[in-house]
Short mmCIF file of C-alpha atoms in Angstrom, two decimals:
data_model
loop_
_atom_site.label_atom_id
_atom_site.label_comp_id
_atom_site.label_asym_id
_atom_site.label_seq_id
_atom_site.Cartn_x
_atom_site.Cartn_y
_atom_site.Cartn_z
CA UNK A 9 2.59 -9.34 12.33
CA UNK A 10 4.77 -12.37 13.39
CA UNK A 11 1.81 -14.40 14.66
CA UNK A 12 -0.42 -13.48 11.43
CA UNK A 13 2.69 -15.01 9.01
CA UNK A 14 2.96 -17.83 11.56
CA UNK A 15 -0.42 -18.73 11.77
CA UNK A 16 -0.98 -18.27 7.83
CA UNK A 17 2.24 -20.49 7.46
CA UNK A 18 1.09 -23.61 9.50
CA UNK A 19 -2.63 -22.96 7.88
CA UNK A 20 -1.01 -23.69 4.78
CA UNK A 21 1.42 -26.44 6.11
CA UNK A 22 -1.13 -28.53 7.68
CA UNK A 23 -3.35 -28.69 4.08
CA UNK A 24 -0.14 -29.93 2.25
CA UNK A 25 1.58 -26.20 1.10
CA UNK A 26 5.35 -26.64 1.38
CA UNK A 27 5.76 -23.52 -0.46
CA UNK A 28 3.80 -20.17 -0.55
CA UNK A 29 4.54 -16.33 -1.99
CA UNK A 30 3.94 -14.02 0.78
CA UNK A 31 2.07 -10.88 -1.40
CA UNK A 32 3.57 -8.94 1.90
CA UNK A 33 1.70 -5.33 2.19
CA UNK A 34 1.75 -4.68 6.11
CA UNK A 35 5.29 -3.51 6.05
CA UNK A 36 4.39 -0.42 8.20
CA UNK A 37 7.87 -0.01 9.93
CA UNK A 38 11.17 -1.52 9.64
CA UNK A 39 9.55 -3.56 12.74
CA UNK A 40 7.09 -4.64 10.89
CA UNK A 41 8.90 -6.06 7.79
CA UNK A 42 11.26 -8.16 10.46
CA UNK A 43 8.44 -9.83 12.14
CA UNK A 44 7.09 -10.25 8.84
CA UNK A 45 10.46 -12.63 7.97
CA UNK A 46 10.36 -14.02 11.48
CA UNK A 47 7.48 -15.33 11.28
CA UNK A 48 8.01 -17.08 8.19
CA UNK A 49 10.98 -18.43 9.31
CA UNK A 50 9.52 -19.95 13.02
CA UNK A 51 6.71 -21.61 10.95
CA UNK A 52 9.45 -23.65 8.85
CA UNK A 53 7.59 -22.78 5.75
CA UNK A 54 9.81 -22.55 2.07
CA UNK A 55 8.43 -19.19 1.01
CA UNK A 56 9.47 -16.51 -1.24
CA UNK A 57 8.86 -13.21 1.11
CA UNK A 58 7.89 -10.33 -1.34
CA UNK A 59 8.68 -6.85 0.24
CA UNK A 60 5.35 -4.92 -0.31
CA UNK A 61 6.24 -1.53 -0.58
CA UNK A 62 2.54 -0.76 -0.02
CA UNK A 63 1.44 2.34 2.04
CA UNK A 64 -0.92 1.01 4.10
CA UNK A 65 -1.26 3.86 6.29
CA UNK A 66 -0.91 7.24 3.99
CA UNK A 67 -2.79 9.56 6.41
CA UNK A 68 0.04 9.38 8.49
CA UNK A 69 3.16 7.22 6.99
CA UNK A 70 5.37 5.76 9.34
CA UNK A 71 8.16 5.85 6.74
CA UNK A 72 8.20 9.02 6.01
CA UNK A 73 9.25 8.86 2.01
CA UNK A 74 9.44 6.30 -0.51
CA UNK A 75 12.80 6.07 -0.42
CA UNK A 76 13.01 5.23 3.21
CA UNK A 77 10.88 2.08 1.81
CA UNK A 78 13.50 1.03 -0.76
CA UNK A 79 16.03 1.53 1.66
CA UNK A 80 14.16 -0.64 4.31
CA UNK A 81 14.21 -3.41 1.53
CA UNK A 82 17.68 -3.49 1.18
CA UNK A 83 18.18 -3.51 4.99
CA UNK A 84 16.02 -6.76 4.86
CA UNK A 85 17.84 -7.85 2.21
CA UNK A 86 21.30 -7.37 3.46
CA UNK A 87 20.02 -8.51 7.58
CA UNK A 88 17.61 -11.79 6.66
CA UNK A 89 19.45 -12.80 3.03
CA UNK A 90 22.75 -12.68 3.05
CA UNK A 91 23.10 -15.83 4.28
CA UNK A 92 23.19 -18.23 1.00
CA UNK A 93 20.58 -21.28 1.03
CA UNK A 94 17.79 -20.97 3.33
CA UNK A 95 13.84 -21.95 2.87
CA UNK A 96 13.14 -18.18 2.33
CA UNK A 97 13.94 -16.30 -0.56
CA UNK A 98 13.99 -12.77 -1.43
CA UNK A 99 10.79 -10.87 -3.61
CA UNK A 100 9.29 -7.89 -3.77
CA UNK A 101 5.45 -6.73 -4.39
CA UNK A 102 5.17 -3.65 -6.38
CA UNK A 103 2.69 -0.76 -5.31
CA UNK A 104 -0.24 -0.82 -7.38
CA UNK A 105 0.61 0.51 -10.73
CA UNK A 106 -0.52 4.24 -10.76
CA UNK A 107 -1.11 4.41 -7.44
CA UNK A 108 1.81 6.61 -6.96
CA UNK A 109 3.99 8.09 -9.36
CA UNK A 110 5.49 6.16 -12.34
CA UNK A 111 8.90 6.40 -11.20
CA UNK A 112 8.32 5.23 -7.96
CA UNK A 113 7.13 1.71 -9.65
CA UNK A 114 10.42 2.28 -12.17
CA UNK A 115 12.58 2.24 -8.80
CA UNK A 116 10.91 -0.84 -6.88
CA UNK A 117 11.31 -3.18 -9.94
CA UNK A 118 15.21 -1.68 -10.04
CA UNK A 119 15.92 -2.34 -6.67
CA UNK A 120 14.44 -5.75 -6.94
CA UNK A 121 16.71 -6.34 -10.16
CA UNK A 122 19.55 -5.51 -7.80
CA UNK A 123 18.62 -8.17 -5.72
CA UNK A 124 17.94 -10.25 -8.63
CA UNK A 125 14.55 -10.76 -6.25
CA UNK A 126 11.28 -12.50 -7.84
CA UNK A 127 8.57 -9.59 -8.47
CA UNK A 128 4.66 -10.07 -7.50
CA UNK A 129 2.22 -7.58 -8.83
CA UNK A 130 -1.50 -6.95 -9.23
CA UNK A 131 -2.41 -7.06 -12.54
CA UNK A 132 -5.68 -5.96 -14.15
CA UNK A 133 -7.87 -6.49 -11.26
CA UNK A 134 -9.34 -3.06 -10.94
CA UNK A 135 -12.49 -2.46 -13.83
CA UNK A 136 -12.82 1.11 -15.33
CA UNK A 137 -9.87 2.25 -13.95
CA UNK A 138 -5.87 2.67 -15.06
CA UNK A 139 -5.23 1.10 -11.39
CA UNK A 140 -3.32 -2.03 -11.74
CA UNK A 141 -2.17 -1.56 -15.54
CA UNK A 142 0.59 -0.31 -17.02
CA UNK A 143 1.27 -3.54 -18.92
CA UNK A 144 1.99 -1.21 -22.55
CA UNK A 145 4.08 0.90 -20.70
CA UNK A 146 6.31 -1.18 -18.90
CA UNK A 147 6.42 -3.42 -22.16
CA UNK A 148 7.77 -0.64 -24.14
CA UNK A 149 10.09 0.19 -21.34
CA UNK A 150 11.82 -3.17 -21.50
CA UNK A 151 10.71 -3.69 -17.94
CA UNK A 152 8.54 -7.15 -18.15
CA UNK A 153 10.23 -10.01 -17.24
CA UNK A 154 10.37 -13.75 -17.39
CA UNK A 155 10.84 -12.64 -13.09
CA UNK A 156 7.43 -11.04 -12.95
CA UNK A 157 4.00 -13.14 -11.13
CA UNK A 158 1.61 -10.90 -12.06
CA UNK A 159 -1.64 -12.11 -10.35
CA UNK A 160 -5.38 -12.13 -11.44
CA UNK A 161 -4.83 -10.11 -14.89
CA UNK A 162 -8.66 -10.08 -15.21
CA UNK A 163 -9.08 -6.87 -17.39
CA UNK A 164 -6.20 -7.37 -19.68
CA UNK A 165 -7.19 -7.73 -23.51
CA UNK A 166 -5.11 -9.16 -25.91
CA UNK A 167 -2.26 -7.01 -26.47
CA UNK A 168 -1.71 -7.54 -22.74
CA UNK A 169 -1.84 -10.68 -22.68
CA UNK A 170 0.90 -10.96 -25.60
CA UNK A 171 3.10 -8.60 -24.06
CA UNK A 172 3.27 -11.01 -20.99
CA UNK A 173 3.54 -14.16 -22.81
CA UNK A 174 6.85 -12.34 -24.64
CA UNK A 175 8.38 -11.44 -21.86
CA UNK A 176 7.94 -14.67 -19.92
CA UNK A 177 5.49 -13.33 -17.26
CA UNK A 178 4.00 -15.61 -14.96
CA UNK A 179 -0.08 -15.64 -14.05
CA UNK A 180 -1.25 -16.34 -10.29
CA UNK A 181 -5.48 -16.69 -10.86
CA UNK A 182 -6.67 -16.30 -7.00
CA UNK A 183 -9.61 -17.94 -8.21
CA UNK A 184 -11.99 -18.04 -5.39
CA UNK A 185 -11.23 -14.52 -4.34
CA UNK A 186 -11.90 -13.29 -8.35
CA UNK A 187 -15.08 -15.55 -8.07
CA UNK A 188 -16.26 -13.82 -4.61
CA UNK A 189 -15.14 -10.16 -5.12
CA UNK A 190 -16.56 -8.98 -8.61
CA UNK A 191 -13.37 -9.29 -10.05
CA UNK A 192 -14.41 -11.01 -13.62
CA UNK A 193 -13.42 -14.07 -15.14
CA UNK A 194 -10.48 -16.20 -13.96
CA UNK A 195 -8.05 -16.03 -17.18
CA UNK A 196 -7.23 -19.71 -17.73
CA UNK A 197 -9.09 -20.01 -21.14
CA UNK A 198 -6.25 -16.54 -21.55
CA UNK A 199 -3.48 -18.68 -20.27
CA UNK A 200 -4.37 -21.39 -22.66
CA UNK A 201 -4.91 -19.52 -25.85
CA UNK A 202 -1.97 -16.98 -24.76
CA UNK A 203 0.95 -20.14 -24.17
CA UNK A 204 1.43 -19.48 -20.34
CA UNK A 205 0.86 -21.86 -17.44
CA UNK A 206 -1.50 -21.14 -14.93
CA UNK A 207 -0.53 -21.30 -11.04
CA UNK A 208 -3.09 -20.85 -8.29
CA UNK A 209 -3.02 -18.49 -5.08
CA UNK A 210 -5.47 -18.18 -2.40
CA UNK A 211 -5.26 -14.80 -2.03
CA UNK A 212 -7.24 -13.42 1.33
CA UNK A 213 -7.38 -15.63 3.80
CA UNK A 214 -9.27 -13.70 6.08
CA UNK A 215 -12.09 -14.61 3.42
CA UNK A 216 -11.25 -17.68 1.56
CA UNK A 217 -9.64 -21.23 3.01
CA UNK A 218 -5.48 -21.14 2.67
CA UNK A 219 -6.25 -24.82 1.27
CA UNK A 220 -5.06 -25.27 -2.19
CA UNK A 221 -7.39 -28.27 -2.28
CA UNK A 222 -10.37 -26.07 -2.36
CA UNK A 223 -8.62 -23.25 -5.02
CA UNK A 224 -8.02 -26.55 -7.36
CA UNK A 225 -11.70 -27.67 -6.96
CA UNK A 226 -12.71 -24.10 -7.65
CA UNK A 227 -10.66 -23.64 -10.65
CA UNK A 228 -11.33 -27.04 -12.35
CA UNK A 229 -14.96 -26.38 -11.93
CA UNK A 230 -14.47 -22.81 -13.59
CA UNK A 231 -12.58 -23.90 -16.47
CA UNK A 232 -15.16 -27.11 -17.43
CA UNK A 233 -18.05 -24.45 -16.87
CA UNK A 234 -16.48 -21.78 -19.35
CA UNK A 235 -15.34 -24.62 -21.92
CA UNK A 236 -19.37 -26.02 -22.22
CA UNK A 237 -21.09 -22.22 -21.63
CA UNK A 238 -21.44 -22.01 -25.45
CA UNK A 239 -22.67 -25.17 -26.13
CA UNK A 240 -24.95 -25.15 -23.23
CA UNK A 241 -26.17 -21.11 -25.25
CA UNK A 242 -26.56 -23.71 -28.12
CA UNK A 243 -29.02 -25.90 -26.23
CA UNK A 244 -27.03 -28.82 -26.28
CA UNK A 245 -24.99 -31.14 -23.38
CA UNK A 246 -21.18 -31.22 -23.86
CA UNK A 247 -20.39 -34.97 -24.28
CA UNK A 248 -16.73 -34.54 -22.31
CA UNK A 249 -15.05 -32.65 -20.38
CA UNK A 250 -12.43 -30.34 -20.85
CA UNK A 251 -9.84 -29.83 -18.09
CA UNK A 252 -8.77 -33.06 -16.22
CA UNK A 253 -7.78 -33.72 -12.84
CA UNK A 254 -4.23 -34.26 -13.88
CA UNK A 255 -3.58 -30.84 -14.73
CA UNK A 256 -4.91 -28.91 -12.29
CA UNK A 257 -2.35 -30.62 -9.73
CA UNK A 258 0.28 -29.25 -12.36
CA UNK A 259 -1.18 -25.53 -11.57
CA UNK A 260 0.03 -25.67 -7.91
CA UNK A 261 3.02 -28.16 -8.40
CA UNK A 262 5.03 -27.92 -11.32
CA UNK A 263 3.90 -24.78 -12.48
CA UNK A 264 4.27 -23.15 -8.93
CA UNK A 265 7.50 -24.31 -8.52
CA UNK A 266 8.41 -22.80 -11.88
CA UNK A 267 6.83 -19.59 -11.04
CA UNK A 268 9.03 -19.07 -8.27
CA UNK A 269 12.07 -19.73 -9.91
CA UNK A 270 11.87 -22.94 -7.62
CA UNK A 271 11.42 -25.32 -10.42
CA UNK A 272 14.68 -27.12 -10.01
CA UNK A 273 14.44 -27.73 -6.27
CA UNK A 274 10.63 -28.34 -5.81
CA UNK A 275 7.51 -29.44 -7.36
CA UNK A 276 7.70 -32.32 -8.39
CA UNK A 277 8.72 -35.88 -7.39
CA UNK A 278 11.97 -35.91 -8.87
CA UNK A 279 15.20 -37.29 -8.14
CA UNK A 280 17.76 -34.36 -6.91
CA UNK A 281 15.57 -32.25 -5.92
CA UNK A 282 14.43 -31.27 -2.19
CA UNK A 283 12.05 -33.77 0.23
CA UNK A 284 9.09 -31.39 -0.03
CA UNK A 285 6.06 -33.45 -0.30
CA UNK A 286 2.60 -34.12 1.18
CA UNK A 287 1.46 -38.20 2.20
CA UNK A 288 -2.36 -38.16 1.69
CA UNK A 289 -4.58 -41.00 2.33
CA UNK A 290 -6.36 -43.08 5.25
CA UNK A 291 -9.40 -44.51 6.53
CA UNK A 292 -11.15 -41.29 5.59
CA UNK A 293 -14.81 -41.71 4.16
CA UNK A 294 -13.95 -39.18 1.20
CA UNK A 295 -10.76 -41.17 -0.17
CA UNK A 296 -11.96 -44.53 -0.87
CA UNK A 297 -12.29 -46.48 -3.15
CA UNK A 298 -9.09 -44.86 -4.99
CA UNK A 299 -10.11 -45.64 -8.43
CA UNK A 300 -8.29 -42.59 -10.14
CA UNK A 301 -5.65 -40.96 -8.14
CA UNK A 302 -5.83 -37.51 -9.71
CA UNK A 303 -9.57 -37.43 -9.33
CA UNK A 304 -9.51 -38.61 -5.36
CA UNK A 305 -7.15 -36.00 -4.94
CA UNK A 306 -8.36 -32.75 -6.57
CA UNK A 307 -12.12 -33.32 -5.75
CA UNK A 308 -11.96 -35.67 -2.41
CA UNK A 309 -9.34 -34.24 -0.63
CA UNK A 310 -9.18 -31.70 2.60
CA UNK A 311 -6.55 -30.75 4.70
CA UNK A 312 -7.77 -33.28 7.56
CA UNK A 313 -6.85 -36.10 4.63
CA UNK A 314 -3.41 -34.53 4.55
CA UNK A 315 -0.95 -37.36 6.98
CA UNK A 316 2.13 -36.28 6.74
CA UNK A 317 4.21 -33.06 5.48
CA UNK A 318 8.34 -32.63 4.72
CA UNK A 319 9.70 -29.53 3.82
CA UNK A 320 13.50 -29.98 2.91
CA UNK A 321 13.16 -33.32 4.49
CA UNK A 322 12.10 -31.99 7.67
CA UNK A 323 8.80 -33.43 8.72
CA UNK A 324 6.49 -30.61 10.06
CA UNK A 325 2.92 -32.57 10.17
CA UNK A 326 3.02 -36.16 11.50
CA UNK A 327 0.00 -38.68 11.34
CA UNK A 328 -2.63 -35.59 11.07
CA UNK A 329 -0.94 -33.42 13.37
CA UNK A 330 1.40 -30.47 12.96
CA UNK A 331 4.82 -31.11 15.24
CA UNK A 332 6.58 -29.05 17.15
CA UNK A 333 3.10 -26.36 17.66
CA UNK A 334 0.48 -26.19 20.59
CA UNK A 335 -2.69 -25.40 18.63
CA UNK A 336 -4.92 -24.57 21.45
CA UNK A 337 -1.95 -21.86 22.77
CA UNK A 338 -1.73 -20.87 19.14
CA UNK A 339 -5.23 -20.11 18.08
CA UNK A 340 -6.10 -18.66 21.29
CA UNK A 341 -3.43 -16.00 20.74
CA UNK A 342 -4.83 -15.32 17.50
CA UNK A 343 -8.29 -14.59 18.69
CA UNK A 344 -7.10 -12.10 21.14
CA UNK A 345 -4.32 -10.82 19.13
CA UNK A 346 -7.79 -9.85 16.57
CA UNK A 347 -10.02 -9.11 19.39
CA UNK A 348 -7.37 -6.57 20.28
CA UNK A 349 -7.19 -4.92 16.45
CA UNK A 350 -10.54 -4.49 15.60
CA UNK A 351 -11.15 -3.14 19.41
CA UNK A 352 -8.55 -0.41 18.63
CA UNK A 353 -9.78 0.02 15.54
CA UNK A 354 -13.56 0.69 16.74
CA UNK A 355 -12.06 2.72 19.18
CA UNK A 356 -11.12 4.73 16.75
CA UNK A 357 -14.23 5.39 14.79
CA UNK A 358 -13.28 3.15 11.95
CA UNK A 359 -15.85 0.08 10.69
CA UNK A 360 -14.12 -2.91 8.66
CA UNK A 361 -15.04 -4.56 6.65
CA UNK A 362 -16.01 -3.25 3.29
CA UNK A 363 -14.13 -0.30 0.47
CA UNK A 364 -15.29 3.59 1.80
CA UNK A 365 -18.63 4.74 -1.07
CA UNK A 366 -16.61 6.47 -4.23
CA UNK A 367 -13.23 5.33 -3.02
CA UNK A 368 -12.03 4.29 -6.83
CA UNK A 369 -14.03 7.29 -8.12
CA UNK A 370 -12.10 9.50 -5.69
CA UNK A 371 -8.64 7.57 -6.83
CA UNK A 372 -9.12 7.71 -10.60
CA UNK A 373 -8.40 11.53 -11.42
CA UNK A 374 -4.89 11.10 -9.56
CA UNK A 375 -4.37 7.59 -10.99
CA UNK A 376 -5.04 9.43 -14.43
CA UNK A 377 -2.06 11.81 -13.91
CA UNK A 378 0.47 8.83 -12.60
CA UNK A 379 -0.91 7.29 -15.90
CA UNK A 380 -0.27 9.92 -18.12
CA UNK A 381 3.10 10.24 -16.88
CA UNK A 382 4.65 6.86 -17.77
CA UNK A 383 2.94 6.79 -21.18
CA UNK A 384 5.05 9.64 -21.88
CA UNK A 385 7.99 7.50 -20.70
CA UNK A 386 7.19 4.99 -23.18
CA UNK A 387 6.78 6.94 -26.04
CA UNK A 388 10.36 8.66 -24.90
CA UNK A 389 11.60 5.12 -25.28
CA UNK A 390 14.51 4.98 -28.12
CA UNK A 391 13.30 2.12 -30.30
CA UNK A 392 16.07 -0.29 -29.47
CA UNK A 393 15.17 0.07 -26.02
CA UNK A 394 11.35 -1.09 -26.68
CA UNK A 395 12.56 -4.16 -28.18
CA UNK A 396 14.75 -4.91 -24.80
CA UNK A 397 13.37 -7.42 -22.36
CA UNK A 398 14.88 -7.77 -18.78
CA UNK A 399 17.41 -11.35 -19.37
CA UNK A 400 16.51 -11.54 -15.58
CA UNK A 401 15.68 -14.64 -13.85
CA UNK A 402 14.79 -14.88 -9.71
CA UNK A 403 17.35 -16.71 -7.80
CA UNK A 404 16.40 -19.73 -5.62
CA UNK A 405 19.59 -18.40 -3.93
CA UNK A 406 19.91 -15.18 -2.31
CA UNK A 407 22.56 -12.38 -3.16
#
């Protein structure tokens, strides 16, 4: 677990990401959620680490009860958080909305209001199926929240989408994962016509690149493709585009930042706030002649045309290289460190990759009930209460 956050971290360092949201599900044990932290920390990444309270193993659960999970939050909380400023902040990610009973979901997003911790959740990623909803129900419950990143949102309609942009939501479109796993359209024409500001996340990086570079190129693309599909049904040629360079460098700067609750310490090059930036540029093929700066680098850039890195000042990628880490050593250990899981995994009698035949089929009855049972919370909701919205905001500082 330590070398996976590591090795993610300095992925992400290397192509310019001073700052990432760890979507943290592989909290198995209390063991687990420290390495988890510890690995963060050694890579000398800023990163908001979001508590999954995810059951990845629920054949045989290592924690015994859901309330051993909350209290294993709070123990990270209280042992890795306590300590006032640091890169690493405190979130949590929610367990799949109707995956598991109502009030289990009502209790994670309370003990993250304790913390005053951000909140990361799946939204409407999961077609003909109550999995990953719950948007109507929380809304009447008061529970949305400017504090809330809820990411893809693919199979929200309208009211949805109006219940987020109320309550101050924020949208994470994993773009090239929505694009590669049947997940429908990335929502940024819904962003747009809905007031909100679109960030980007890579998602899986076990299946896309961790390079932000390549999310921006894949977004832009998207959005100029869905703004000229109607005129293109019309048999004409769109005469300009839509979405410019300029702004999708806001989707994973500014708007990042602001997503995090970050936005008056990072992203963007203003005076005050913290020395996290990327120097990009060279001899490289790809990045001359720098006509338009935007342009050169949203659709010319890689990771290899990142120079240097500083986070808080500190510089962590030097002329090309990342300082301080022996890459050979490093990569090697992650080979056999995979080697080593997918051994004991075949060992087993288990295949990866790839969802069981029928799995959401089998889910969906059980999901059903879970639903059922906070739609009668909502409609229990006293009016005034329905009309409440969470005056919450995540803390760049921890409590």
């Amino acid at each position: 677990m330590a070398l996976g956050q590591r090795l993610g971290a300095l992925d992400a360092l290397n192509a310019g990401v001073t700052t990432l949201l760890d979507f943290s599900h592989c909290n198995n044990t209390p063991d687990h959620s420290d390495a988890a932290v510890l690995g963060l920390r050694d890579a000398g990444i800023r990163a908001a680490f979001c508590y999954g309270f995810f059951e990845s193993s629920p054949e045989a659960s290592r924690f015994g009860d859901h309330d051993a999970r909350l209290a294993d939050f709070h123990r990270v909380a209280d042992t890795h958080f306590a300590g006032g400023d640091d890169l690493l902040t405190l979130g949590v990610s929610l367990s799949e909305l109707f995956g598991l009973p109502f009030d289990r979901s009502v209790a994670e997003l309370a003990a993250a209001r304790e913390r005053r911790a951000l909140v990361v959740n799946h939204t409407g990623c999961v077609w003909g199926s109550v999995l990953t909803g719950g948007i109507p129900e929380l809304d009447a419950l008061g529970l949305l929240g400017p504090d809330m990143v809820h990411v893809h949102g693919n199979t929200l309609g309208d009211a949805e989408w109006e219940a987020v942009a109320r309550s101050g939501g924020k949208i994470s479109i994993s773009v090239e994962t929505e694009l590669n796993m049947g997940m429908g359209r990335p929502v940024f024409e819904r962003c747009r016509r809905h007031g909100l500001a679109p960030t980007l996340s890579a998602d899986v990086i076990s299946l896309n690149s961790g390079d932000l570079w390549h999310e921006m190129r894949f977004g832009l693309g998207f959005t100029r493709w869905e703004a000229t599909e109607a005129v293109n049904r019309a048999g004409a040629m769109p005469e300009r585009v839509t979405t410019l360079a300029q702004e999708a460098l806001t989707w994973t700067t500014v708007n990042a930042a602001d997503a995090l609750g970050l936005g008056d310490r990072v992203g963007s090059l203003t005076p005050g706030e913290r020395a996290d930036l990327q120097l990009v540029g060279g001899g490289a093929l790809e990045q001359h002649p720098r006509i338009d700066p935007y342009a050169t680098l949203v659709f010319q850039t890689t990771a290899a045309d990142v120079a240097t890195v500083l986070v808080d000042g500190r510089v962590v990628k030097r002329d090309g290289v990342l300082t301080g880490v022996d890459l050979p050593r490093l990569t090697a250990e992650a080979d056999r460190a995979a080697d080593a899981i997918l051994g004991r995994i075949r060992d087993a009698g288990r295949a990866l990759p790839g969802t069981p035949p029928g799995a959401f089929e089998a889910l969906e009855p059980v999901a059903r009930g879970f639903h059922a049972e906070a739609v009668r919370a909502a409609a229990g909701a006293q009016p005034s209460r329905r009309a409440m919205r969470q005056d919450v905001t995540p803390t760049p500082s921890t409590t």
